[in-house]
mmCIF file of C-alpha atoms in Angstrom:
data_model
loop_
_atom_site.group_PDB
_atom_site.id
_atom_site.type_symbol
_atom_site.label_atom_id
_atom_site.label_comp_id
_atom_site.label_asym_id
_atom_site.label_seq_id
_atom_site.Cartn_x
_atom_site.Cartn_y
_atom_site.Cartn_z
ATOM 1 C CA UNK F 189 -33.841 65.496 139.003
ATOM 2 C CA UNK F 190 -34.784 63.455 135.994
ATOM 3 C CA UNK F 191 -36.702 60.889 138.015
ATOM 4 C CA UNK F 192 -39.737 61.739 140.114
ATOM 5 C CA UNK F 193 -39.322 62.316 143.831
ATOM 6 C CA UNK F 194 -41.796 60.573 146.071
ATOM 7 C CA UNK F 195 -42.575 63.317 148.563
ATOM 8 C CA UNK F 196 -42.413 62.747 151.367
ATOM 9 C CA UNK F 197 -40.222 59.670 151.215
ATOM 10 C CA UNK F 198 -42.199 56.705 152.518
ATOM 11 C CA UNK F 199 -40.629 54.223 154.951
ATOM 12 C CA UNK F 200 -41.394 50.594 154.219
ATOM 13 C CA UNK F 201 -43.344 48.690 156.822
ATOM 14 C CA UNK F 202 -41.931 45.318 157.897
ATOM 15 C CA UNK F 203 -42.102 42.554 155.298
ATOM 16 C CA UNK F 204 -40.358 39.215 154.823
ATOM 17 C CA UNK F 205 -39.414 37.671 151.501
ATOM 18 C CA UNK F 206 -36.587 35.370 150.493
ATOM 19 C CA UNK F 207 -34.244 34.924 147.569
ATOM 20 C CA UNK F 208 -33.460 31.807 145.524
ATOM 21 C CA UNK F 209 -30.974 30.594 148.157
ATOM 22 C CA UNK F 210 -33.494 31.046 150.955
ATOM 23 C CA UNK F 211 -31.806 34.152 152.373
ATOM 24 C CA UNK F 212 -34.202 36.587 154.023
ATOM 25 C CA UNK F 213 -35.124 39.814 152.249
ATOM 26 C CA UNK F 214 -36.615 42.291 154.692
ATOM 27 C CA UNK F 215 -36.113 45.848 155.901
ATOM 28 C CA UNK F 216 -32.561 45.024 156.940
ATOM 29 C CA UNK F 217 -31.761 44.267 153.291
ATOM 30 C CA UNK F 218 -32.170 47.997 152.584
ATOM 31 C CA UNK F 219 -30.125 49.212 155.547
ATOM 32 C CA UNK F 220 -26.871 50.887 154.597
ATOM 33 C CA UNK F 221 -27.256 50.585 150.816
ATOM 34 C CA UNK F 222 -29.133 52.442 148.137
ATOM 35 C CA UNK F 223 -31.459 50.007 146.363
ATOM 36 C CA UNK F 224 -32.777 50.064 142.834
ATOM 37 C CA UNK F 225 -36.074 48.210 143.157
ATOM 38 C CA UNK F 226 -38.076 46.890 140.239
ATOM 39 C CA UNK F 227 -41.454 45.152 140.262
ATOM 40 C CA UNK F 228 -42.369 43.886 136.786
ATOM 41 C CA UNK F 229 -46.082 43.948 136.039
ATOM 42 C CA UNK F 230 -46.069 40.336 134.837
ATOM 43 C CA UNK F 231 -43.733 37.733 133.371
ATOM 44 C CA UNK F 232 -40.346 39.198 132.498
ATOM 45 C CA UNK F 233 -40.679 40.294 128.889
ATOM 46 C CA UNK F 234 -38.936 42.909 126.784
ATOM 47 C CA UNK F 235 -39.560 45.893 129.090
ATOM 48 C CA UNK F 236 -38.510 43.901 132.145
ATOM 49 C CA UNK F 237 -35.295 42.733 130.498
ATOM 50 C CA UNK F 238 -34.521 46.296 129.373
ATOM 51 C CA UNK F 239 -35.114 47.660 132.893
ATOM 52 C CA UNK F 240 -32.867 45.010 134.446
ATOM 53 C CA UNK F 241 -30.197 45.851 131.870
ATOM 54 C CA UNK F 242 -30.484 49.584 132.613
ATOM 55 C CA UNK F 243 -30.275 48.956 136.360
ATOM 56 C CA UNK F 244 -27.118 46.888 135.864
ATOM 57 C CA UNK F 245 -25.507 49.436 133.557
ATOM 58 C CA UNK F 246 -26.305 52.380 135.827
ATOM 59 C CA UNK F 247 -24.788 50.552 138.791
ATOM 60 C CA UNK F 248 -21.658 49.630 136.815
ATOM 61 C CA UNK F 249 -21.292 53.221 135.563
ATOM 62 C CA UNK F 250 -21.041 54.418 139.164
ATOM 63 C CA UNK F 251 -17.496 52.990 139.168
ATOM 64 C CA UNK F 252 -16.030 53.131 142.690
ATOM 65 C CA UNK F 253 -19.430 54.076 144.139
ATOM 66 C CA UNK F 254 -21.201 51.003 142.768
ATOM 67 C CA UNK F 255 -20.670 49.092 146.009
ATOM 68 C CA UNK F 256 -23.110 51.546 147.621
ATOM 69 C CA UNK F 257 -25.959 50.386 145.365
ATOM 70 C CA UNK F 258 -27.773 47.061 145.133
ATOM 71 C CA UNK F 259 -30.459 45.844 142.726
ATOM 72 C CA UNK F 260 -33.637 44.021 143.757
ATOM 73 C CA UNK F 261 -36.394 42.646 141.536
ATOM 74 C CA UNK F 262 -39.703 41.416 142.967
ATOM 75 C CA UNK F 263 -41.611 39.353 140.396
ATOM 76 C CA UNK F 264 -45.263 39.780 141.418
ATOM 77 C CA UNK F 265 -46.315 36.337 140.262
ATOM 78 C CA UNK F 266 -43.524 34.607 142.128
ATOM 79 C CA UNK F 267 -42.432 32.991 138.893
ATOM 80 C CA UNK F 268 -38.651 32.840 138.858
ATOM 81 C CA UNK F 269 -36.731 34.738 136.220
ATOM 82 C CA UNK F 270 -35.124 32.674 133.493
ATOM 83 C CA UNK F 271 -31.762 31.271 134.609
ATOM 84 C CA UNK F 272 -30.024 32.773 131.583
ATOM 85 C CA UNK F 273 -31.408 36.211 132.457
ATOM 86 C CA UNK F 274 -30.285 35.960 136.079
ATOM 87 C CA UNK F 275 -26.836 34.826 134.896
ATOM 88 C CA UNK F 276 -26.548 38.045 132.833
ATOM 89 C CA UNK F 277 -27.071 40.097 136.001
ATOM 90 C CA UNK F 278 -24.594 39.041 138.692
ATOM 91 C CA UNK F 279 -25.491 40.423 142.099
ATOM 92 C CA UNK F 280 -29.162 40.928 141.224
ATOM 93 C CA UNK F 281 -31.349 39.968 144.175
ATOM 94 C CA UNK F 282 -34.469 38.161 142.980
ATOM 95 C CA UNK F 283 -37.178 38.061 145.627
ATOM 96 C CA UNK F 284 -39.419 35.075 146.104
ATOM 97 C CA UNK F 285 -41.544 34.028 149.028
ATOM 98 C CA UNK F 286 -45.176 33.842 149.945
ATOM 99 C CA UNK F 287 -47.648 35.554 147.576
ATOM 100 C CA UNK F 288 -49.108 37.527 150.496
ATOM 101 C CA UNK F 289 -45.676 38.919 151.418
ATOM 102 C CA UNK F 290 -44.968 39.973 147.812
ATOM 103 C CA UNK F 291 -48.439 41.509 147.550
ATOM 104 C CA UNK F 292 -47.877 43.429 150.795
ATOM 105 C CA UNK F 293 -44.669 44.982 149.472
ATOM 106 C CA UNK F 294 -46.318 45.815 146.152
ATOM 107 C CA UNK F 295 -49.241 47.468 148.003
ATOM 108 C CA UNK F 296 -46.776 49.586 149.988
ATOM 109 C CA UNK F 297 -45.163 50.780 146.764
ATOM 110 C CA UNK F 298 -48.561 51.592 145.249
ATOM 111 C CA UNK F 299 -49.672 53.467 148.390
ATOM 112 C CA UNK F 300 -46.475 55.554 148.418
ATOM 113 C CA UNK F 301 -47.251 56.926 144.974
ATOM 114 C CA UNK F 302 -51.050 57.085 145.270
ATOM 115 C CA UNK F 303 -51.052 60.877 144.763
ATOM 116 C CA UNK F 304 -48.859 60.650 141.672
ATOM 117 C CA UNK F 305 -49.718 59.880 138.068
ATOM 118 C CA UNK F 306 -49.665 56.142 137.368
ATOM 119 C CA UNK F 307 -46.369 54.879 136.016
ATOM 120 C CA UNK F 308 -46.081 51.348 134.660
ATOM 121 C CA UNK F 309 -42.863 49.344 134.948
ATOM 122 C CA UNK F 310 -41.086 52.013 137.012
ATOM 123 C CA UNK F 311 -37.713 51.519 138.657
ATOM 124 C CA UNK F 312 -37.720 52.750 142.252
ATOM 125 C CA UNK F 313 -34.931 54.036 144.428
ATOM 126 C CA UNK F 314 -34.887 53.169 148.118
ATOM 127 C CA UNK F 315 -32.544 55.069 150.427
ATOM 128 C CA UNK F 316 -30.245 53.345 152.967
ATOM 129 C CA UNK F 317 -32.854 53.848 155.714
ATOM 130 C CA UNK F 318 -35.509 51.860 153.847
ATOM 131 C CA UNK F 319 -37.489 54.828 152.510
ATOM 132 C CA UNK F 320 -39.032 54.694 149.047
ATOM 133 C CA UNK F 321 -37.960 58.075 147.710
ATOM 134 C CA UNK F 322 -37.788 58.185 143.921
ATOM 135 C CA UNK F 323 -39.086 56.512 140.785
ATOM 136 C CA UNK F 324 -37.858 56.412 137.225
ATOM 137 C CA UNK F 325 -40.016 55.827 134.155
ATOM 138 C CA UNK F 326 -39.075 52.755 132.142
ATOM 139 C CA UNK F 327 -38.573 54.917 129.038
ATOM 140 C CA UNK F 328 -36.194 57.301 130.817
ATOM 141 C CA UNK F 329 -32.717 57.082 129.286
ATOM 142 C CA UNK F 330 -30.325 55.286 131.647
ATOM 143 C CA UNK F 331 -27.933 58.254 131.515
ATOM 144 C CA UNK F 332 -30.621 60.371 133.171
ATOM 145 C CA UNK F 333 -31.079 57.791 135.913
ATOM 146 C CA UNK F 334 -27.310 57.645 136.330
ATOM 147 C CA UNK F 335 -27.096 61.424 136.782
ATOM 148 C CA UNK F 336 -29.710 61.346 139.551
ATOM 149 C CA UNK F 337 -28.123 58.398 141.359
ATOM 150 C CA UNK F 338 -24.626 59.892 141.051
ATOM 151 C CA UNK F 339 -25.865 63.174 142.474
ATOM 152 C CA UNK F 340 -27.559 61.439 145.413
ATOM 153 C CA UNK F 341 -24.453 59.391 146.188
ATOM 154 C CA UNK F 342 -22.274 62.480 145.967
ATOM 155 C CA UNK F 343 -24.328 64.581 148.376
ATOM 156 C CA UNK F 344 -25.231 61.696 150.693
ATOM 157 C CA UNK F 345 -23.033 60.589 153.538
ATOM 158 C CA UNK F 346 -25.212 57.544 154.114
ATOM 159 C CA UNK F 347 -24.953 54.238 152.323
#
């Protein structure tokens, strides 16, 4: 693997967020699909935009398997992403909601990787059961991320 496995995979505890349309984002959002999850460290700047681009390109490169993968971004400040940026990424789920709910999810992610070296601006992979199981460094080439995701989708009968 080119990304780092989170061992053991950590199941998310219940949380409740929403998207721009008011649709609920919770554990059921993860069920049945692999999820690329990204939590920018602040306002969406250059690194954030690059990570969103890489997530989109990796998903598109999966070809017929891309319907098995969704993308979710959780801005920690609750500030919405620029409309133009969201328009560049059709299908991207942008979480909003109460600050406490966002903070709870972010704490769960931090706790899952507490025994690992810190990694800023990572992209995470959540399995179709809602387990946080892998992370990718923001400077990892997207082709490396693609190889890992392709391999997982190939060997997995779930999602």
